[in-house]
Coordinates of N, CA, C and O in Angstrom, one line a residue:
K4 N 35.9 54.5 -12.1 CA 34.8 53.6 -12.4 C 35.2 52.1 -12.3 O 34.5 51.3 -11.6
I5 N 36.3 51.8 -12.9 CA 36.7 50.4 -12.9 C 37.1 50.0 -11.5 O 36.8 48.9 -11.0
A6 N 37.8 50.9 -10.8 CA 38.2 50.6 -9.4 C 37.0 50.4 -8.5 O 37.0 49.5 -7.7
G7 N 35.9 51.1 -8.8 CA 34.7 51.0 -8.0 C 34.0 49.7 -8.3 O 33.5 49.0 -7.3
Q8 N 34.1 49.2 -9.5 CA 33.5 47.9 -9.8 C 34.3 46.8 -9.1 O 33.7 45.9 -8.5
Y9 N 35.6 46.8 -9.1 CA 36.4 45.8 -8.4 C 36.2 45.9 -6.9 O 36.1 44.9 -6.2
L10 N 36.1 47.1 -6.4 CA 35.9 47.3 -4.9 C 34.5 46.7 -4.6 O 34.3 46.0 -3.5
G11 N 33.5 47.0 -5.4 CA 32.2 46.4 -5.1 C 32.2 44.9 -5.2 O 31.5 44.3 -4.3
R12 N 32.8 44.3 -6.1 CA 32.9 42.9 -6.2 C 33.7 42.3 -5.0 O 33.3 41.3 -4.5
F13 N 34.7 43.0 -4.6 CA 35.5 42.5 -3.4 C 34.6 42.5 -2.2 O 34.6 41.5 -1.5
F14 N 33.8 43.6 -1.9 CA 33.0 43.6 -0.7 C 31.8 42.6 -0.8 O 31.5 41.9 0.1
C15 N 31.3 42.4 -2.0 CA 30.3 41.4 -2.2 C 30.8 40.0 -2.0 O 30.2 39.2 -1.3
A16 N 32.0 39.7 -2.5 CA 32.6 38.4 -2.2 C 32.9 38.2 -0.8 O 32.9 37.1 -0.2
L17 N 33.3 39.3 -0.1 CA 33.7 39.2 1.3 C 32.5 39.0 2.2 O 32.6 38.2 3.1
F18 N 31.4 39.7 2.0 CA 30.3 39.7 2.9 C 29.2 38.8 2.5 O 28.4 38.4 3.4
F19 N 29.0 38.5 1.2 CA 27.9 37.7 0.8 C 27.8 36.3 1.5 O 26.8 35.9 2.0
P20 N 28.9 35.6 1.6 CA 28.8 34.3 2.3 C 28.4 34.4 3.7 O 27.6 33.6 4.2
T21 N 28.8 35.4 4.4 CA 28.4 35.7 5.8 C 26.9 36.0 5.9 O 26.2 35.4 6.7
V22 N 26.5 36.9 5.0 CA 25.1 37.2 5.0 C 24.2 36.0 4.6 O 23.2 35.8 5.3
K23 N 24.6 35.3 3.7 CA 23.9 34.1 3.3 C 23.8 33.1 4.4 O 22.7 32.5 4.7
A24 N 24.9 32.9 5.1 CA 24.9 31.9 6.2 C 24.0 32.4 7.3 O 23.2 31.6 8.0
M25 N 24.0 33.7 7.6 CA 23.1 34.3 8.6 C 21.6 34.1 8.3 O 20.8 33.7 9.1
L26 N 21.3 34.3 7.0 CA 19.9 34.1 6.5 C 19.5 32.7 6.6 O 18.4 32.4 7.1
L27 N 20.4 31.8 6.2 CA 20.1 30.3 6.3 C 19.9 29.9 7.8 O 19.0 29.2 8.1
F28 N 20.7 30.4 8.7 CA 20.6 30.1 10.1 C 19.3 30.6 10.6 O 18.5 29.9 11.3
R29 N 18.9 31.8 10.3 CA 17.6 32.4 10.8 C 16.4 31.7 10.3 O 15.4 31.5 10.9
A30 N 16.6 31.1 9.0 CA 15.5 30.4 8.5 C 15.4 28.9 9.0 O 14.5 28.2 8.7
G31 N 16.4 28.5 9.7 CA 16.5 27.2 10.3 C 17.1 26.2 9.4 O 17.1 25.0 9.7
A32 N 17.7 26.6 8.3 CA 18.2 25.7 7.3 C 19.5 25.0 7.7 O 19.9 24.0 7.3
L33 N 20.2 25.7 8.6 CA 21.5 25.1 9.0 C 21.4 24.1 10.2 O 22.3 23.3 10.4
N34 N 20.3 24.1 10.9 CA 20.1 23.2 12.0 C 19.1 22.1 11.7 O 18.6 21.4 12.6
R35 N 18.7 21.9 10.4 CA 17.8 20.9 10.1 C 18.4 19.5 10.0 O 19.6 19.4 9.5
E36 N 17.7 18.5 10.4 CA 18.2 17.2 10.3 C 18.0 16.6 8.9 O 17.1 17.0 8.2
E37 N 19.0 15.8 8.4 CA 18.9 15.2 7.1 C 17.7 14.2 7.1 O 17.5 13.5 8.1
P38 N 17.0 14.1 6.0 CA 15.8 13.2 5.9 C 16.3 11.7 6.2 O 15.5 11.0 6.9
I39 N 17.4 11.3 5.8 CA 17.9 10.0 6.0 C 18.1 9.6 7.4 O 17.9 8.5 7.9
S40 N 18.4 10.7 8.2 CA 18.5 10.5 9.7 C 17.1 10.5 10.4 O 17.0 9.8 11.4
A41 N 16.2 11.2 9.9 CA 14.9 11.4 10.5 C 13.9 10.3 10.2 O 13.0 10.1 11.0
V42 N 14.0 9.7 9.0 CA 13.0 8.8 8.5 C 12.7 7.6 9.5 O 11.6 7.1 9.6
S43 N 13.7 7.1 10.1 CA 13.6 6.0 11.0 C 12.7 6.3 12.2 O 12.3 5.4 12.9
R44 N 12.5 7.6 12.5 CA 11.7 7.9 13.7 C 10.2 8.0 13.4 O 9.4 8.1 14.2
I45 N 9.9 7.8 12.1 CA 8.5 7.8 11.7 C 8.0 6.4 12.0 O 8.5 5.4 11.4
K46 N 7.0 6.3 12.9 CA 6.5 4.9 13.3 C 5.0 4.9 13.3 O 4.4 5.9 13.7
D47 N 4.5 3.8 12.9 CA 3.0 3.6 12.9 C 2.2 4.5 12.0 O 1.0 4.7 12.2
I48 N 2.9 5.2 11.1 CA 2.3 6.0 10.1 C 2.7 5.5 8.8 O 3.9 5.4 8.5
P49 N 1.7 5.3 7.9 CA 2.1 4.8 6.5 C 3.0 5.9 5.8 O 2.7 7.1 5.9
L50 N 4.0 5.4 5.2 CA 4.9 6.3 4.5 C 5.0 5.9 3.0 O 5.2 4.8 2.7
L51 N 4.8 6.9 2.1 CA 4.9 6.7 0.7 C 6.0 7.5 0.2 O 6.0 8.7 0.3
V52 N 7.0 6.9 -0.4 CA 8.2 7.6 -1.0 C 8.0 7.6 -2.5 O 7.9 6.5 -3.1
I53 N 7.9 8.8 -3.1 CA 7.7 8.9 -4.5 C 8.9 9.6 -5.1 O 9.4 10.6 -4.6
H54 N 9.5 9.0 -6.1 CA 10.7 9.5 -6.7 C 10.7 9.2 -8.2 O 10.3 8.2 -8.6
G55 N 11.2 10.2 -9.0 CA 11.4 10.0 -10.4 C 12.7 9.4 -10.8 O 13.8 9.8 -10.2
Y56 N 12.7 8.4 -11.7 CA 14.0 7.8 -12.1 C 14.9 8.8 -12.8 O 16.1 8.7 -12.8
D57 N 14.3 9.8 -13.5 CA 15.1 10.7 -14.3 C 15.3 12.1 -13.6 O 15.6 13.1 -14.2
D58 N 15.2 12.0 -12.3 CA 15.4 13.3 -11.5 C 16.9 13.6 -11.5 O 17.8 12.9 -11.1
D59 N 17.2 14.8 -12.1 CA 18.6 15.2 -12.2 C 19.0 16.1 -11.1 O 20.2 16.6 -11.0
L60 N 18.2 16.4 -10.1 CA 18.5 17.2 -9.0 C 18.8 16.3 -7.8 O 19.8 16.5 -7.1
V61 N 18.0 15.3 -7.5 CA 18.2 14.4 -6.4 C 18.1 13.0 -7.0 O 17.0 12.6 -7.5
P62 N 19.1 12.2 -7.0 CA 19.1 10.9 -7.7 C 18.1 10.0 -7.0 O 17.8 10.0 -5.8
W63 N 17.5 9.1 -7.8 CA 16.4 8.2 -7.4 C 16.9 7.3 -6.2 O 16.1 6.9 -5.4
Q64 N 18.2 7.0 -6.2 CA 18.8 6.2 -5.2 C 18.6 6.8 -3.8 O 18.5 6.1 -2.8
H65 N 18.4 8.1 -3.7 CA 18.2 8.8 -2.4 C 16.8 8.4 -1.9 O 16.6 8.1 -0.7
G66 N 15.8 8.4 -2.8 CA 14.5 8.0 -2.4 C 14.4 6.5 -2.0 O 13.8 6.1 -1.0
K67 N 15.2 5.7 -2.7 CA 15.3 4.2 -2.3 C 15.9 4.1 -1.0 O 15.5 3.3 -0.2
A68 N 17.0 4.8 -0.7 CA 17.6 4.8 0.6 C 16.7 5.2 1.7 O 16.7 4.6 2.8
L69 N 15.9 6.2 1.5 CA 14.9 6.6 2.5 C 13.9 5.5 2.8 O 13.6 5.1 3.9
Y70 N 13.4 4.9 1.7 CA 12.5 3.8 1.8 C 13.1 2.6 2.6 O 12.5 2.0 3.5
D71 N 14.4 2.3 2.2 CA 15.1 1.2 2.9 C 15.2 1.4 4.4 O 15.1 0.5 5.2
K72 N 15.4 2.6 4.8 CA 15.7 2.9 6.2 C 14.4 3.1 7.0 O 14.4 3.1 8.2
A73 N 13.2 3.3 6.3 CA 12.0 3.6 7.0 C 11.4 2.4 7.6 O 11.6 1.2 7.2
N74 N 10.6 2.6 8.6 CA 9.8 1.5 9.3 C 8.6 1.2 8.5 O 8.1 2.0 7.7
H75 N 8.0 0.0 8.8 CA 6.7 -0.3 8.2 C 5.6 0.3 8.9 O 5.7 0.6 10.1
P76 N 4.5 0.6 8.3 CA 4.1 0.4 6.9 C 4.8 1.4 6.0 O 4.8 2.6 6.3
K77 N 5.2 1.0 4.8 CA 5.9 1.9 3.9 C 5.7 1.3 2.5 O 5.4 0.1 2.3
S78 N 5.8 2.2 1.5 CA 5.8 1.8 0.1 C 6.6 2.7 -0.7 O 6.8 3.9 -0.3
L79 N 7.1 2.2 -1.8 CA 8.0 3.0 -2.7 C 7.4 3.1 -4.1 O 7.0 2.0 -4.6
Y80 N 7.3 4.2 -4.7 CA 6.8 4.5 -6.0 C 7.8 5.2 -6.8 O 8.0 6.4 -6.7
L81 N 8.6 4.4 -7.6 CA 9.6 5.0 -8.5 C 9.0 5.2 -9.9 O 8.5 4.2 -10.4
V82 N 9.0 6.4 -10.4 CA 8.3 6.7 -11.7 C 9.3 6.8 -12.8 O 10.2 7.7 -12.8
K83 N 9.2 5.9 -13.8 CA 10.0 5.9 -14.9 C 9.8 7.1 -15.8 O 8.7 7.5 -16.0
G84 N 10.9 7.8 -16.2 CA 10.8 8.9 -17.1 C 10.5 10.2 -16.4 O 10.3 11.3 -17.0
A85 N 10.3 10.2 -15.0 CA 9.9 11.4 -14.3 C 11.1 12.2 -13.8 O 12.1 11.6 -13.3
T86 N 11.1 13.5 -14.0 CA 12.2 14.3 -13.5 C 11.7 14.9 -12.1 O 10.7 14.5 -11.5
H87 N 12.5 15.8 -11.5 CA 12.3 16.3 -10.2 C 10.9 17.0 -10.2 O 10.7 17.9 -11.0
T88 N 10.1 16.7 -9.3 CA 8.7 17.2 -9.0 C 7.8 17.0 -10.2 O 6.7 17.6 -10.3
A89 N 8.1 16.0 -11.1 CA 7.2 15.8 -12.2 C 6.6 14.4 -12.3 O 6.3 13.8 -13.3
T90 N 6.6 13.7 -11.1 CA 6.0 12.3 -11.1 C 4.6 12.3 -11.4 O 4.1 11.4 -12.1
F91 N 3.8 13.3 -11.0 CA 2.4 13.3 -11.4 C 2.1 13.4 -12.9 O 1.2 12.7 -13.4
N92 N 2.9 14.1 -13.6 CA 2.7 14.4 -15.0 C 2.9 13.1 -15.8 O 2.4 13.0 -16.9
K93 N 3.7 12.1 -15.4 CA 4.0 10.9 -16.2 C 2.7 10.0 -16.3 O 2.5 9.5 -17.3
D94 N 2.0 9.9 -15.2 CA 0.8 9.0 -15.2 C -0.1 9.5 -14.1 O -0.1 8.9 -13.0
P95 N -0.9 10.5 -14.3 CA -1.7 11.1 -13.3 C -2.7 10.1 -12.6 O -2.9 10.1 -11.4
Q96 N -3.2 9.2 -13.4 CA -4.2 8.2 -12.8 C -3.5 7.3 -11.9 O -4.0 7.0 -10.8
E97 N -2.3 6.8 -12.2 CA -1.5 5.9 -11.3 C -1.1 6.7 -10.1 O -1.1 6.1 -9.0
W98 N -0.6 7.9 -10.3 CA -0.2 8.7 -9.2 C -1.4 8.9 -8.2 O -1.2 8.7 -7.0
E99 N -2.5 9.3 -8.7 CA -3.7 9.5 -7.8 C -4.1 8.2 -7.1 O -4.5 8.2 -5.9
R100 N -4.0 7.0 -7.8 CA -4.3 5.7 -7.2 C -3.4 5.4 -6.0 O -3.9 5.0 -5.0
R101 N -2.2 5.7 -6.2 CA -1.2 5.4 -5.1 C -1.2 6.4 -4.0 O -1.0 6.0 -2.8
V102 N -1.5 7.7 -4.3 CA -1.5 8.7 -3.2 C -2.9 8.7 -2.6 O -3.0 8.8 -1.4

């Protein structure tokens, strides 16, 4: 029983990264361009970058960098106290006004 558990873990460790990479490739995740590289190609379309200051997944500086690299017209809305995907919750009226 113990040998079977170790053998199972071995095969999982051996094959999981390969399977995961194949799934990501099929989903297109491995050949996607980074947002910071793509943002400068957005032209003549207003761009609003919204980011929370307290985002613990993606630092707010990433949103600022996107804004800095973007063409005009553009605007930046940094939300104090907002975490990842929670900018609306901090001030719904202000969020709706800007969006």
